[in-house]
mmCIF file of C-alpha atoms in Angstrom:
data_model
loop_
_atom_site.group_PDB
_atom_site.id
_atom_site.type_symbol
_atom_site.label_atom_id
_atom_site.label_comp_id
_atom_site.label_asym_id
_atom_site.label_seq_id
_atom_site.Cartn_x
_atom_site.Cartn_y
_atom_site.Cartn_z
ATOM 1 C CA MET A 1 21.989 -38.947 18.157
ATOM 2 C CA LYS A 2 21.311 -39.782 14.529
ATOM 3 C CA ILE A 3 23.122 -37.546 12.021
ATOM 4 C CA ILE A 4 21.631 -37.125 8.544
ATOM 5 C CA LYS A 5 24.283 -36.516 5.882
ATOM 6 C CA LEU A 6 23.225 -34.183 3.085
ATOM 7 C CA ARG A 7 24.982 -34.816 -0.214
ATOM 8 C CA THR A 8 24.802 -31.294 -1.584
ATOM 9 C CA LEU A 9 24.512 -27.694 -0.478
ATOM 10 C CA ALA A 10 21.270 -27.537 -2.462
ATOM 11 C CA GLN A 11 19.780 -30.260 -0.266
ATOM 12 C CA ALA A 12 20.756 -28.308 2.846
ATOM 13 C CA LEU A 13 19.210 -25.088 1.536
ATOM 14 C CA ALA A 14 16.031 -26.889 0.517
ATOM 15 C CA MET A 15 15.650 -28.337 3.999
ATOM 16 C CA LEU A 16 16.263 -24.932 5.603
ATOM 17 C CA SER A 17 13.695 -23.354 3.290
ATOM 18 C CA ALA A 18 11.107 -25.973 4.151
ATOM 19 C CA VAL A 19 11.595 -25.330 7.846
ATOM 20 C CA SER A 20 11.672 -21.526 7.598
ATOM 21 C CA ALA A 21 8.984 -20.785 5.023
ATOM 22 C CA PRO A 22 5.888 -21.429 7.169
ATOM 23 C CA ALA A 23 7.257 -19.252 9.970
ATOM 24 C CA LEU A 24 7.913 -16.390 7.554
ATOM 25 C CA SER A 25 4.628 -16.596 5.655
ATOM 26 C CA GLN A 26 2.376 -17.238 8.657
ATOM 27 C CA PRO A 27 3.576 -15.240 11.677
ATOM 28 C CA THR A 28 2.480 -16.589 15.021
ATOM 29 C CA THR A 29 -0.167 -14.511 16.791
ATOM 30 C CA VAL A 30 0.299 -13.899 20.492
ATOM 31 C CA PRO A 31 -1.836 -12.127 23.122
ATOM 32 C CA MET A 32 -1.402 -8.359 23.274
ATOM 33 C CA PRO A 33 0.318 -7.441 26.549
ATOM 34 C CA VAL A 34 0.174 -3.815 27.667
ATOM 35 C CA PRO A 35 2.976 -2.988 30.130
ATOM 36 C CA ASP A 36 2.257 -1.164 33.370
ATOM 37 C CA GLU A 37 3.568 2.406 33.355
ATOM 38 C CA ALA A 38 5.249 1.618 36.665
ATOM 39 C CA SER A 39 7.663 -0.503 34.616
ATOM 40 C CA ILE A 40 9.054 2.522 32.758
ATOM 41 C CA PRO A 41 12.704 2.661 33.834
ATOM 42 C CA LYS A 42 14.355 5.598 35.549
ATOM 43 C CA GLY A 43 16.950 7.717 33.770
ATOM 44 C CA PRO A 44 17.433 8.736 30.120
ATOM 45 C CA MET A 45 15.607 5.733 28.655
ATOM 46 C CA GLY A 46 12.571 6.328 30.816
ATOM 47 C CA ASP A 47 12.628 10.027 29.945
ATOM 48 C CA ALA A 48 12.639 9.138 26.235
ATOM 49 C CA ILE A 49 9.697 6.742 26.668
ATOM 50 C CA LYS A 50 7.641 9.397 28.451
ATOM 51 C CA ARG A 51 8.602 11.988 25.850
ATOM 52 C CA GLY A 52 7.540 9.632 23.068
ATOM 53 C CA LYS A 53 4.135 9.125 24.646
ATOM 54 C CA ALA A 54 3.700 12.887 25.013
ATOM 55 C CA LEU A 55 4.562 13.441 21.345
ATOM 56 C CA LEU A 56 2.056 10.838 20.193
ATOM 57 C CA THR A 57 -0.813 11.949 22.436
ATOM 58 C CA ASP A 58 -0.344 15.715 22.000
ATOM 59 C CA THR A 59 1.137 15.711 18.508
ATOM 60 C CA HIS A 60 -0.511 18.845 17.128
ATOM 61 C CA LYS A 61 0.838 20.996 19.961
ATOM 62 C CA GLN A 62 4.205 19.267 20.473
ATOM 63 C CA LEU A 63 5.213 19.041 16.803
ATOM 64 C CA PRO A 64 3.604 22.010 15.023
ATOM 65 C CA GLY A 65 6.218 21.925 12.266
ATOM 66 C CA ASN A 66 5.322 18.348 11.373
ATOM 67 C CA VAL A 67 1.540 18.372 11.772
ATOM 68 C CA GLY A 68 -0.521 20.111 9.110
ATOM 69 C CA ASN A 69 -3.985 19.509 10.545
ATOM 70 C CA GLY A 70 -5.729 19.398 13.932
ATOM 71 C CA LEU A 71 -5.125 15.758 14.784
ATOM 72 C CA ASN A 72 -2.976 13.859 17.256
ATOM 73 C CA CYS A 73 -1.603 10.389 16.508
ATOM 74 C CA THR A 74 -3.990 9.086 19.171
ATOM 75 C CA SER A 75 -6.983 10.385 17.239
ATOM 76 C CA CYS A 76 -6.872 6.969 15.544
ATOM 77 C CA HIS A 77 -4.441 4.956 17.721
ATOM 78 C CA LEU A 78 -6.737 5.019 20.721
ATOM 79 C CA ASN A 79 -5.723 5.017 24.394
ATOM 80 C CA ALA A 80 -2.110 5.934 23.641
ATOM 81 C CA GLY A 81 -1.789 3.078 21.156
ATOM 82 C CA THR A 82 -2.926 0.301 23.508
ATOM 83 C CA THR A 83 -6.435 -0.493 22.222
ATOM 84 C CA ALA A 84 -6.861 -3.687 20.214
ATOM 85 C CA TYR A 85 -8.193 -3.190 16.678
ATOM 86 C CA ALA A 86 -7.488 0.542 16.865
ATOM 87 C CA SER A 87 -4.099 0.060 15.190
ATOM 88 C CA PRO A 88 -2.203 -0.397 18.476
ATOM 89 C CA TRP A 89 1.522 0.242 18.703
ATOM 90 C CA VAL A 90 2.001 -2.721 21.026
ATOM 91 C CA GLY A 91 4.264 -5.250 19.307
ATOM 92 C CA LEU A 92 5.320 -3.068 16.367
ATOM 93 C CA THR A 93 9.028 -3.308 17.126
ATOM 94 C CA ALA A 94 8.646 -7.091 16.884
ATOM 95 C CA VAL A 95 7.508 -7.012 13.234
ATOM 96 C CA PHE A 96 9.364 -4.132 11.570
ATOM 97 C CA PRO A 97 11.066 -3.860 9.108
ATOM 98 C CA GLU A 98 8.050 -5.106 7.147
ATOM 99 C CA TYR A 99 6.991 -5.334 3.508
ATOM 100 C CA ARG A 100 4.073 -3.044 2.600
ATOM 101 C CA SER A 101 2.183 -3.384 -0.672
ATOM 102 C CA ARG A 102 1.316 0.321 -0.811
ATOM 103 C CA SER A 103 4.980 1.205 -1.328
ATOM 104 C CA ALA A 104 5.931 -2.238 -2.700
ATOM 105 C CA LYS A 105 9.054 -2.315 -0.549
ATOM 106 C CA VAL A 106 10.279 -3.228 2.893
ATOM 107 C CA ASN A 107 9.675 -0.315 5.258
ATOM 108 C CA SER A 108 11.475 0.482 8.490
ATOM 109 C CA LEU A 109 9.409 1.527 11.494
ATOM 110 C CA GLN A 110 10.748 5.066 11.027
ATOM 111 C CA GLU A 111 9.399 5.096 7.462
ATOM 112 C CA ARG A 112 6.035 3.823 8.666
ATOM 113 C CA ILE A 113 5.845 6.549 11.319
ATOM 114 C CA ASN A 114 6.699 9.233 8.765
ATOM 115 C CA ASP A 115 4.109 7.818 6.393
ATOM 116 C CA CYS A 116 1.519 8.671 9.039
ATOM 117 C CA PHE A 117 2.948 12.147 9.553
ATOM 118 C CA GLN A 118 2.661 12.869 5.838
ATOM 119 C CA ARG A 119 -0.766 11.311 5.315
ATOM 120 C CA SER A 120 -2.843 11.050 8.488
ATOM 121 C CA MET A 121 -1.300 14.200 9.970
ATOM 122 C CA ASN A 122 -1.095 15.942 6.562
ATOM 123 C CA GLY A 123 2.351 17.154 7.593
ATOM 124 C CA LYS A 124 6.071 16.645 7.237
ATOM 125 C CA PRO A 125 8.337 13.711 8.154
ATOM 126 C CA LEU A 126 10.667 13.645 11.147
ATOM 127 C CA PRO A 127 14.413 13.216 10.598
ATOM 128 C CA PHE A 128 15.293 9.578 11.274
ATOM 129 C CA ASP A 129 18.003 10.545 13.777
ATOM 130 C CA SER A 130 16.031 13.255 15.571
ATOM 131 C CA ALA A 131 15.416 13.201 19.317
ATOM 132 C CA GLU A 132 11.670 13.174 18.590
ATOM 133 C CA MET A 133 11.854 10.095 16.354
ATOM 134 C CA ASN A 134 13.998 8.267 18.894
ATOM 135 C CA ALA A 135 11.535 9.155 21.651
ATOM 136 C CA ILE A 136 8.618 7.778 19.624
ATOM 137 C CA LEU A 137 10.580 4.595 18.885
ATOM 138 C CA SER A 138 11.457 4.286 22.574
ATOM 139 C CA TYR A 139 7.793 4.439 23.557
ATOM 140 C CA MET A 140 6.830 1.847 20.934
ATOM 141 C CA LYS A 141 9.675 -0.423 22.019
ATOM 142 C CA TRP A 142 8.545 -0.188 25.646
ATOM 143 C CA LEU A 143 4.954 -0.951 24.595
ATOM 144 C CA SER A 144 6.295 -4.043 22.820
ATOM 145 C CA THR A 145 7.938 -5.440 25.960
ATOM 146 C CA GLY A 146 7.457 -9.198 26.046
ATOM 147 C CA VAL A 147 6.312 -9.563 22.435
ATOM 148 C CA PRO A 148 8.595 -12.085 20.659
ATOM 149 C CA THR A 149 10.314 -10.913 17.480
ATOM 150 C CA GLY A 150 8.483 -12.000 14.353
ATOM 151 C CA THR A 151 5.056 -12.352 15.952
ATOM 152 C CA ASN A 152 1.818 -10.416 15.550
ATOM 153 C CA VAL A 153 -0.249 -9.423 18.569
ATOM 154 C CA THR A 154 -3.961 -10.178 18.723
ATOM 155 C CA GLY A 155 -5.760 -6.996 17.763
ATOM 156 C CA ARG A 156 -3.049 -5.606 15.503
ATOM 157 C CA GLY A 157 -4.330 -3.151 12.906
ATOM 158 C CA PHE A 158 -8.100 -3.005 12.479
ATOM 159 C CA GLU A 159 -10.875 -5.568 12.720
ATOM 160 C CA LYS A 160 -11.534 -7.365 9.430
ATOM 161 C CA ILE A 161 -14.644 -6.298 7.571
ATOM 162 C CA GLU A 162 -16.329 -7.829 4.545
ATOM 163 C CA THR A 163 -15.241 -5.837 1.505
ATOM 164 C CA SER A 164 -18.065 -7.254 -0.633
ATOM 165 C CA LEU A 165 -20.577 -5.106 1.260
ATOM 166 C CA VAL A 166 -22.053 -2.505 -1.100
ATOM 167 C CA PRO A 167 -22.120 0.978 0.463
ATOM 168 C CA ASP A 168 -25.223 3.150 0.717
ATOM 169 C CA ARG A 169 -24.062 6.747 1.210
ATOM 170 C CA VAL A 170 -27.596 8.057 1.754
ATOM 171 C CA HIS A 171 -28.058 5.675 4.674
ATOM 172 C CA GLY A 172 -24.505 6.488 5.768
ATOM 173 C CA LYS A 173 -25.406 10.168 6.032
ATOM 174 C CA ALA A 174 -28.303 9.253 8.330
ATOM 175 C CA VAL A 175 -26.051 7.030 10.447
ATOM 176 C CA TYR A 176 -23.543 9.864 10.726
ATOM 177 C CA ALA A 177 -26.208 12.336 11.851
ATOM 178 C CA ALA A 178 -27.545 9.914 14.460
ATOM 179 C CA GLN A 179 -24.322 8.364 15.765
ATOM 180 C CA CYS A 180 -21.360 10.610 14.909
ATOM 181 C CA ALA A 181 -22.336 14.261 14.574
ATOM 182 C CA SER A 182 -22.729 14.893 18.309
ATOM 183 C CA CYS A 183 -18.944 14.448 18.715
ATOM 184 C CA HIS A 184 -17.459 15.047 15.265
ATOM 185 C CA GLY A 185 -19.800 17.870 14.224
ATOM 186 C CA ALA A 186 -22.596 18.066 11.686
ATOM 187 C CA GLU A 187 -20.064 19.186 9.074
ATOM 188 C CA GLY A 188 -17.290 16.844 10.222
ATOM 189 C CA GLN A 189 -15.488 19.752 11.854
ATOM 190 C CA GLY A 190 -14.819 18.057 15.191
ATOM 191 C CA THR A 191 -15.232 19.496 18.691
ATOM 192 C CA LYS A 192 -12.546 21.938 19.786
ATOM 193 C CA ASN A 193 -11.161 22.379 23.280
ATOM 194 C CA PRO A 194 -10.172 25.715 24.898
ATOM 195 C CA GLN A 195 -6.448 24.953 24.433
ATOM 196 C CA GLY A 196 -6.791 25.101 20.669
ATOM 197 C CA GLY A 197 -6.833 21.388 19.902
ATOM 198 C CA TYR A 198 -9.746 19.005 19.554
ATOM 199 C CA ILE A 199 -11.663 16.986 22.121
ATOM 200 C CA PHE A 200 -13.092 14.956 19.232
ATOM 201 C CA PRO A 201 -11.186 15.119 15.929
ATOM 202 C CA PRO A 202 -12.521 16.423 12.611
ATOM 203 C CA VAL A 203 -13.289 13.681 10.105
ATOM 204 C CA TRP A 204 -13.254 15.878 7.021
ATOM 205 C CA GLY A 205 -12.173 19.373 6.062
ATOM 206 C CA LYS A 206 -8.791 21.110 6.244
ATOM 207 C CA ASP A 207 -7.989 19.922 9.775
ATOM 208 C CA SER A 208 -8.581 16.228 9.028
ATOM 209 C CA PHE A 209 -6.455 13.488 7.421
ATOM 210 C CA ASN A 210 -5.673 13.800 3.722
ATOM 211 C CA VAL A 211 -6.773 11.578 0.836
ATOM 212 C CA GLY A 212 -3.569 9.520 1.058
ATOM 213 C CA ALA A 213 -4.296 8.331 4.600
ATOM 214 C CA GLY A 214 -5.468 4.808 5.292
ATOM 215 C CA MET A 215 -8.518 6.237 7.046
ATOM 216 C CA ALA A 216 -9.565 7.887 3.768
ATOM 217 C CA ARG A 217 -10.217 4.395 2.389
ATOM 218 C CA MET A 218 -13.831 3.313 2.869
ATOM 219 C CA TYR A 219 -13.311 -0.269 4.076
ATOM 220 C CA THR A 220 -10.363 0.654 6.297
ATOM 221 C CA ALA A 221 -12.408 3.404 7.932
ATOM 222 C CA ALA A 222 -15.389 1.051 8.244
ATOM 223 C CA ALA A 223 -13.291 -1.531 10.071
ATOM 224 C CA PHE A 224 -12.149 1.121 12.561
ATOM 225 C CA VAL A 225 -15.700 2.428 13.030
ATOM 226 C CA LYS A 226 -17.208 -1.041 13.469
ATOM 227 C CA HIS A 227 -14.947 -1.940 16.388
ATOM 228 C CA ASN A 228 -14.413 1.445 18.048
ATOM 229 C CA MET A 229 -17.257 3.855 17.324
ATOM 230 C CA PRO A 230 -19.300 5.494 18.725
ATOM 231 C CA LEU A 231 -16.602 5.997 21.343
ATOM 232 C CA GLY A 232 -17.261 3.692 24.269
ATOM 233 C CA GLN A 233 -19.934 1.830 22.294
ATOM 234 C CA GLY A 234 -17.790 -0.044 19.796
ATOM 235 C CA GLY A 235 -19.473 -3.045 18.191
ATOM 236 C CA THR A 236 -22.985 -1.574 18.339
ATOM 237 C CA LEU A 237 -23.082 -0.684 14.642
ATOM 238 C CA SER A 238 -23.580 -3.435 12.096
ATOM 239 C CA ALA A 239 -20.929 -4.049 9.461
ATOM 240 C CA GLN A 240 -23.293 -2.590 6.852
ATOM 241 C CA ASP A 241 -23.872 0.541 8.965
ATOM 242 C CA ALA A 242 -20.101 0.945 9.351
ATOM 243 C CA VAL A 243 -19.508 0.623 5.602
ATOM 244 C CA ASP A 244 -22.334 3.042 4.830
ATOM 245 C CA VAL A 245 -21.162 5.746 7.239
ATOM 246 C CA ALA A 246 -17.546 5.300 6.111
ATOM 247 C CA ALA A 247 -18.664 5.687 2.493
ATOM 248 C CA TYR A 248 -20.283 8.969 3.522
ATOM 249 C CA PHE A 249 -17.493 10.630 5.510
ATOM 250 C CA THR A 250 -14.449 9.355 3.590
ATOM 251 C CA GLN A 251 -15.757 10.993 0.405
ATOM 252 C CA GLN A 252 -16.180 14.423 1.982
ATOM 253 C CA PRO A 253 -13.686 17.201 1.091
ATOM 254 C CA ARG A 254 -10.250 16.867 2.668
ATOM 255 C CA PRO A 255 -6.641 17.832 1.846
ATOM 256 C CA ASP A 256 -5.061 16.234 -1.205
ATOM 257 C CA TYR A 257 -1.833 14.215 -1.155
ATOM 258 C CA ALA A 258 -0.030 14.487 -4.483
ATOM 259 C CA ALA A 259 2.370 11.580 -3.827
ATOM 260 C CA ARG A 260 -0.546 9.111 -3.689
ATOM 261 C CA VAL A 261 -0.171 8.638 -7.459
ATOM 262 C CA LYS A 262 2.929 6.567 -6.654
ATOM 263 C CA ASP A 263 1.041 4.180 -4.361
ATOM 264 C CA TRP A 264 0.714 0.469 -5.225
ATOM 265 C CA PRO A 265 3.291 0.561 -8.024
ATOM 266 C CA LYS A 266 2.786 -3.158 -8.697
ATOM 267 C CA GLY A 267 -0.818 -2.583 -9.746
ATOM 268 C CA ASP A 268 -2.537 -4.191 -6.749
ATOM 269 C CA ARG A 269 -4.404 -1.045 -5.715
ATOM 270 C CA PRO A 270 -7.414 -1.821 -3.454
ATOM 271 C CA LYS A 271 -10.818 -0.929 -4.839
ATOM 272 C CA ASP A 272 -11.437 1.656 -2.108
ATOM 273 C CA ALA A 273 -8.135 3.511 -2.531
ATOM 274 C CA ARG A 274 -8.610 7.234 -3.118
#
């Protein structure tokens, strides 16, 4: 075996940097595996995983002190967080902690979860060491079974959409009436179920996400709509239709979020940020 002698520590660090940099800047993408529920272990760990799923799919009822609207986490993270391009939770424990430009700092997965509670759920954060937070983390860890650390799964986040598309809110209103109102209501109020929650979530008004949520951003919402809506018919709207309808419903009245003034402190605020 040939041994290369490096004359200085600087040479060694430079070589290490050259090897490591591509892996850090360009994470490998791997297929998104969804584990079979039969693989949930018995005992306390399995109980925590099941509890975490229950909290995320029935959030409004299970965590009334932390949810300030009518939504569940799975109102956006479809099929219990297992649907590609609907911001799945599969693989999240493989990539966090992670730098986020909105806060301009490295966020833990707990911080990211609480960000959703405060914005998308218009509510209050969970204590980091609470049984509920640990249950949610347990479910996400189980969903990430088999995903190598430092890799992104195919379908993470939302589908990319062209942000140069110019929105037409008038056309968006027509798209909403034709494609969205039958489930989400003519006034965005959603469709309630007899148990007090929603069969289909409200997309504006007091029971919807607040202005600090990612879904309140036009292009983010459009990317979600393009791939996933109408429910069961994802991909049937054009990118322009998705941008137009997102421009319409994201600008409707919804709760404020005072702390949004602190977002993007480095000045790289996206053009569709509320």
